[in-house]
Every structure is written in C-alpha cells, then in structure tokens.
Coordinates of N, CA and C in Angstrom, one line a residue:
X160 N -21.9 50.8 11.5 CA -21.6 49.6 12.2 C -20.1 49.2 11.9
X161 N -19.4 48.9 13.0 CA -18.0 48.5 12.8 C -18.0 47.0 12.4
X162 N -17.1 46.6 11.6 CA -17.1 45.2 11.1 C -16.8 44.3 12.3
X163 N -17.2 43.1 12.3 CA -16.9 42.2 13.4 C -15.4 41.9 13.4
X164 N -14.9 41.6 14.6 CA -13.5 41.3 14.7 C -13.1 40.0 14.0
X165 N -11.9 40.0 13.4 CA -11.4 38.8 12.7 C -9.9 38.7 13.1
X166 N -9.5 37.4 13.2 CA -8.1 37.2 13.5 C -7.2 37.9 12.4
X167 N -6.0 38.3 12.9 CA -5.0 38.9 12.1 C -5.3 40.3 11.6
X168 N -6.3 40.9 12.2 CA -6.6 42.3 11.9 C -6.7 43.0 13.3
X169 N -6.3 44.3 13.3 CA -6.4 45.0 14.6 C -7.8 45.0 15.2
X170 N -7.9 44.7 16.5 CA -9.1 44.7 17.2 C -9.0 45.5 18.5
X171 N -10.1 45.7 19.2 CA -10.0 46.4 20.5 C -9.0 45.7 21.4
X172 N -8.0 46.4 21.9 CA -7.0 45.8 22.8 C -5.9 45.2 22.2
X173 N -5.8 45.1 20.8 CA -4.7 44.4 20.2 C -4.5 45.0 18.8
X174 N -3.3 45.5 18.5 CA -3.0 46.0 17.2 C -2.6 44.8 16.3
X175 N -2.2 43.7 16.9 CA -1.8 42.5 16.0 C -3.0 41.7 15.6
X176 N -4.1 41.7 16.3 CA -5.2 40.9 16.0 C -5.0 39.4 16.1
X177 N -4.2 39.1 17.1 CA -4.0 37.7 17.4 C -5.4 37.0 17.5
X178 N -5.5 35.8 17.1 CA -6.8 35.1 17.1 C -7.5 35.2 18.5
X179 N -6.8 35.0 19.6 CA -7.4 35.1 20.9 C -7.9 36.4 21.2
X180 N -7.2 37.5 20.8 CA -7.7 38.8 21.0 C -8.9 39.1 20.2
X181 N -8.9 38.6 18.9 CA -10.1 38.8 18.1 C -11.3 38.1 18.7
X182 N -11.1 36.9 19.2 CA -12.2 36.1 19.8 C -12.7 36.9 21.1
X183 N -11.8 37.4 21.9 CA -12.2 38.1 23.1 C -13.0 39.4 22.7
X184 N -12.6 40.0 21.7 CA -13.3 41.2 21.2 C -14.7 40.8 20.8
X185 N -14.8 39.7 20.0 CA -16.1 39.3 19.6 C -17.0 38.9 20.7
X186 N -16.5 38.0 21.6 CA -17.3 37.5 22.7 C -17.6 38.6 23.7
X187 N -16.8 39.7 23.7 CA -17.0 40.8 24.6 C -18.1 41.7 24.2
X188 N -18.6 41.6 23.0 CA -19.7 42.4 22.5 C -21.0 42.0 23.2
X189 N -21.7 43.0 23.6 CA -23.0 42.7 24.3 C -23.9 41.8 23.5
X190 N -24.4 40.8 24.2 CA -25.4 39.8 23.7 C -24.8 38.7 22.9
X191 N -23.5 38.8 22.5 CA -23.0 37.7 21.7 C -23.0 36.4 22.4
X192 N -22.5 36.4 23.6 CA -22.4 35.1 24.4 C -23.8 34.6 24.7
X193 N -24.7 35.5 25.0 CA -26.1 35.1 25.3 C -26.8 34.4 24.0
X194 N -26.5 35.0 22.9 CA -27.1 34.4 21.7 C -26.5 33.0 21.4
X195 N -25.2 32.9 21.6 CA -24.6 31.6 21.4 C -25.1 30.6 22.4
X196 N -25.3 31.0 23.6 CA -25.8 30.2 24.7 C -27.3 29.7 24.3
X197 N -28.1 30.6 23.9 CA -29.5 30.3 23.6 C -29.6 29.3 22.4
X198 N -28.6 29.4 21.5 CA -28.7 28.5 20.3 C -28.0 27.1 20.5
X199 N -27.5 26.9 21.8 CA -26.8 25.7 22.0 C -27.5 24.4 21.8
X200 N -28.8 24.4 22.1 CA -29.6 23.1 22.0 C -30.3 22.9 20.7
X201 N -30.8 24.0 20.1 CA -31.7 23.9 19.0 C -31.6 25.2 18.1
X202 N -32.0 25.1 16.8 CA -32.1 26.3 16.0 C -33.3 27.0 16.5
X203 N -33.2 28.3 16.4 CA -34.4 29.2 16.8 C -34.6 30.3 15.7
X204 N -35.9 30.6 15.5 CA -36.2 31.7 14.6 C -35.9 33.0 15.3
X205 N -36.1 34.1 14.6 CA -35.7 35.4 15.1 C -36.5 35.7 16.4
X206 N -37.8 35.6 16.3 CA -38.7 36.0 17.5 C -38.4 35.1 18.7
X207 N -38.4 33.8 18.6 CA -38.1 33.0 19.7 C -36.8 33.3 20.3
X208 N -35.8 33.5 19.5 CA -34.4 33.9 20.0 C -34.5 35.2 20.7
X209 N -35.2 36.2 20.2 CA -35.4 37.5 20.8 C -36.0 37.3 22.2
X210 N -37.0 36.5 22.3 CA -37.7 36.2 23.6 C -36.8 35.6 24.6
X211 N -36.0 34.6 24.1 CA -35.0 34.0 25.1 C -33.9 34.9 25.5
X212 N -33.7 36.0 24.7 CA -32.7 37.0 25.1 C -33.3 38.2 25.8
X213 N -34.3 37.9 26.6 CA -35.0 39.0 27.4 C -35.6 40.1 26.5
X214 N -36.1 39.7 25.3 CA -36.7 40.7 24.4 C -35.8 41.8 24.1
X215 N -34.6 41.5 23.8 CA -33.6 42.6 23.4 C -34.2 43.2 22.1
X216 N -33.7 44.4 21.8 CA -34.2 45.1 20.7 C -33.9 44.4 19.4
X217 N -34.8 44.4 18.5 CA -34.7 43.7 17.2 C -33.5 44.2 16.4
X218 N -33.2 45.5 16.5 CA -32.1 46.0 15.7 C -30.8 45.5 16.2
X219 N -30.6 45.4 17.6 CA -29.4 44.9 18.1 C -29.3 43.4 17.8
X220 N -30.4 42.6 18.0 CA -30.3 41.2 17.7 C -29.9 41.0 16.2
X221 N -30.5 41.8 15.3 CA -30.1 41.6 13.9 C -28.7 41.9 13.7
X222 N -28.2 43.0 14.3 CA -26.7 43.3 14.2 C -25.8 42.2 14.7
X223 N -26.2 41.7 15.9 CA -25.3 40.6 16.4 C -25.4 39.3 15.6
X224 N -26.6 39.0 15.1 CA -26.7 37.8 14.3 C -25.9 38.0 13.0
X225 N -25.9 39.2 12.4 CA -25.1 39.4 11.2 C -23.6 39.2 11.5
X226 N -23.2 39.8 12.7 CA -21.8 39.6 13.1 C -21.4 38.1 13.3
X227 N -22.3 37.4 13.9 CA -22.1 36.0 14.1 C -22.1 35.2 12.8
X228 N -22.9 35.6 11.9 CA -22.9 34.9 10.6 C -21.6 35.2 9.8
X229 N -21.2 36.5 9.9 CA -19.9 36.9 9.2 C -18.7 36.2 9.8
X230 N -18.8 35.9 11.1 CA -17.6 35.3 11.7 C -17.8 33.7 11.7
X231 N -18.8 33.2 11.0 CA -19.0 31.8 10.8 C -19.3 31.0 12.0
X232 N -19.9 31.7 13.0 CA -20.3 31.0 14.3 C -21.8 30.6 14.2
X233 N -22.6 31.3 13.4 CA -24.0 31.1 13.3 C -24.4 31.1 11.8
X234 N -25.4 30.3 11.5 CA -25.9 30.3 10.1 C -27.4 30.3 10.2
X235 N -28.0 30.7 9.1 CA -29.4 30.7 9.0 C -29.8 29.6 8.0
X236 N -30.7 28.7 8.5 CA -31.1 27.6 7.7 C -32.2 28.0 6.7
X237 N -32.5 27.1 5.8 CA -33.5 27.3 4.8 C -34.9 27.6 5.4
X238 N -35.1 27.1 6.6 CA -36.3 27.3 7.4 C -36.4 28.7 8.1
X239 N -35.3 29.4 7.9 CA -35.2 30.8 8.6 C -34.7 30.8 10.0
X240 N -34.5 29.6 10.6 CA -34.0 29.5 11.9 C -32.5 29.7 12.0
X241 N -32.0 30.2 13.1 CA -30.6 30.4 13.3 C -30.1 29.2 14.1
X242 N -28.9 28.8 13.7 CA -28.2 27.6 14.4 C -26.7 27.9 14.4
X243 N -26.1 27.2 15.4 CA -24.7 27.2 15.5 C -24.1 26.4 14.4
X244 N -23.0 26.9 13.8 CA -22.2 26.2 12.8 C -21.3 25.2 13.6
X245 N -20.5 24.5 12.9 CA -19.5 23.6 13.6 C -18.6 24.5 14.4
X246 N -18.1 25.6 13.9 CA -17.3 26.5 14.7 C -18.0 27.1 15.9
X247 N -19.3 27.4 15.8 CA -20.1 27.9 16.9 C -20.3 26.8 17.9
X248 N -20.5 25.6 17.5 CA -20.6 24.5 18.5 C -19.3 24.3 19.2
X249 N -18.2 24.4 18.5 CA -16.8 24.3 19.1 C -16.7 25.4 20.2
X250 N -17.1 26.6 19.8 CA -17.0 27.7 20.8 C -17.8 27.4 22.0
X251 N -19.0 26.9 21.8 CA -19.8 26.6 23.0 C -19.2 25.5 23.9
X252 N -18.6 24.5 23.3 CA -17.8 23.5 24.1 C -16.7 24.1 24.9
X253 N -16.0 25.0 24.3 CA -14.9 25.7 25.0 C -15.4 26.6 26.1
X254 N -16.6 27.2 25.8 CA -17.1 28.1 26.8 C -17.7 27.4 28.0
X255 N -18.0 26.1 27.9 CA -18.5 25.3 29.0 C -17.4 25.2 30.0
X256 N -16.1 25.1 29.6 CA -15.0 25.1 30.5 C -15.0 26.4 31.4
X257 N -15.3 27.5 30.7 CA -15.4 28.8 31.5 C -16.6 28.8 32.4
X258 N -17.7 28.2 32.1 CA -18.8 28.0 33.0 C -18.4 27.3 34.2
X259 N -17.7 26.1 34.0 CA -17.2 25.3 35.2 C -16.3 26.1 36.0
X260 N -15.4 26.8 35.4 CA -14.4 27.7 36.2 C -15.2 28.7 37.0
X261 N -16.1 29.4 36.3 CA -16.9 30.4 37.0 C -17.7 29.9 38.2
X262 N -18.2 28.7 38.1 CA -18.8 28.0 39.3 C -17.8 27.8 40.4
X263 N -16.6 27.3 40.1 CA -15.6 27.2 41.1 C -15.2 28.5 41.7
X264 N -15.1 29.5 40.9 CA -14.7 30.9 41.4 C -15.8 31.4 42.3
X265 N -17.0 31.3 42.0 CA -18.1 31.7 42.8 C -18.1 31.0 44.2
X266 N -17.9 29.7 44.1 CA -17.9 28.9 45.3 C -16.7 29.3 46.2
X267 N -15.6 29.6 45.6 CA -14.4 30.0 46.4 C -14.6 31.4 47.0
X268 N -15.2 32.3 46.3 CA -15.5 33.6 46.8 C -16.5 33.5 47.9
X269 N -17.5 32.6 47.7 CA -18.5 32.5 48.7 C -18.0 31.9 50.0
X270 N -17.1 30.9 49.9 CA -16.5 30.3 51.1 C -15.6 31.2 51.8
X271 N -14.9 32.0 51.1 CA -14.0 33.0 51.7 C -14.8 34.1 52.4
X272 N -15.9 34.5 51.8 CA -16.7 35.5 52.4 C -17.3 35.1 53.7
X273 N -17.6 33.8 53.8 CA -18.2 33.2 55.1 C -17.2 33.1 56.1
X274 N -15.9 33.0 55.8 CA -14.8 32.9 56.7 C -14.5 34.2 57.4
X275 N -14.8 35.3 56.7 CA -14.5 36.6 57.3 C -15.6 37.1 58.2
X276 N -15.2 37.8 59.3 CA -16.2 38.3 60.2 C -17.0 39.4 59.5
X277 N -18.3 39.5 59.8 CA -19.1 40.5 59.2 C -18.5 41.9 59.4
X278 N -18.5 42.7 58.4 CA -18.0 44.1 58.5 C -19.0 44.9 59.3
X279 N -18.5 45.5 60.3 CA -19.3 46.4 61.1 C -18.9 47.8 60.8
X280 N -19.4 48.8 61.6 CA -19.1 50.2 61.4 C -17.6 50.4 61.6
X281 N -17.0 51.3 61.0 CA -15.6 51.6 61.1 C -15.3 52.0 62.6
X282 N -14.1 51.5 63.0 CA -13.7 51.8 64.4 C -13.2 53.2 64.5
X283 N -13.5 53.9 65.6 CA -13.0 55.2 65.8 C -11.9 55.3 66.8
X284 N -11.2 54.2 66.9 CA -10.1 54.1 67.9 C -9.0 54.9 67.5

C-alpha cells in the first residue's frame, strides 16, 4: 500500500508536493470523498459506513479509513465509530462550494444542450 499523500512530499502529478496537489491526490483516491460525505452529519461504525458507501469491499474501506486517519481528516472514537476531525469538517465545508459549483455547471450544460438542435444523422451533402 502506498502511503497517503502529504503536503511537501512528491505526489501524483507534482514533484513538489504543494499542499493543493497533495489534497487533490488524496481526494482523487477512489471512495475518499464518498467516505467524507457520509461522515458529514454523524459518526458511523464500520458496517453502517460500508452500507452507506454502497457496500464497498471491507478491505478498501479499511484502507481508505486508515489513509484518512493518517492524514488527520477522520478519527475513531472510543465507541469505535468514525467521525470527521476539525480538519475533516473544514474539508467538508470547502467541498460544499464545489457541490454548489457543480450544480451551476450541470444547469449551464443542461441549458446549452436544450438550445442546440437535436443531432440527426450525418448529412451526405
């Protein structure tokens, strides 16, 4: 298993490991954003979190939770439930801006698609 990305260390796409590049590398890992999203409202135990993540494999969930704990975004409470840390909650707040942007993007793409005539068969002119 490769270690989780950290600022100031080389990461995928950046030999400098600028903090933004490290964050993009971390958030680009499959299931990371989904786990953060599912933990946004309440702590969850392993099985409930797995169920909310479409029953992803337990080995992948364990790997991602380990990465999130090592990067200080998630912690495990004494009750065994996983929860966002202060940094994890901050990340969620920042990601809400991306959610709002993606909604505007989808609306814009949708309105542009409705402005174009339907694509028919290619012309043989």
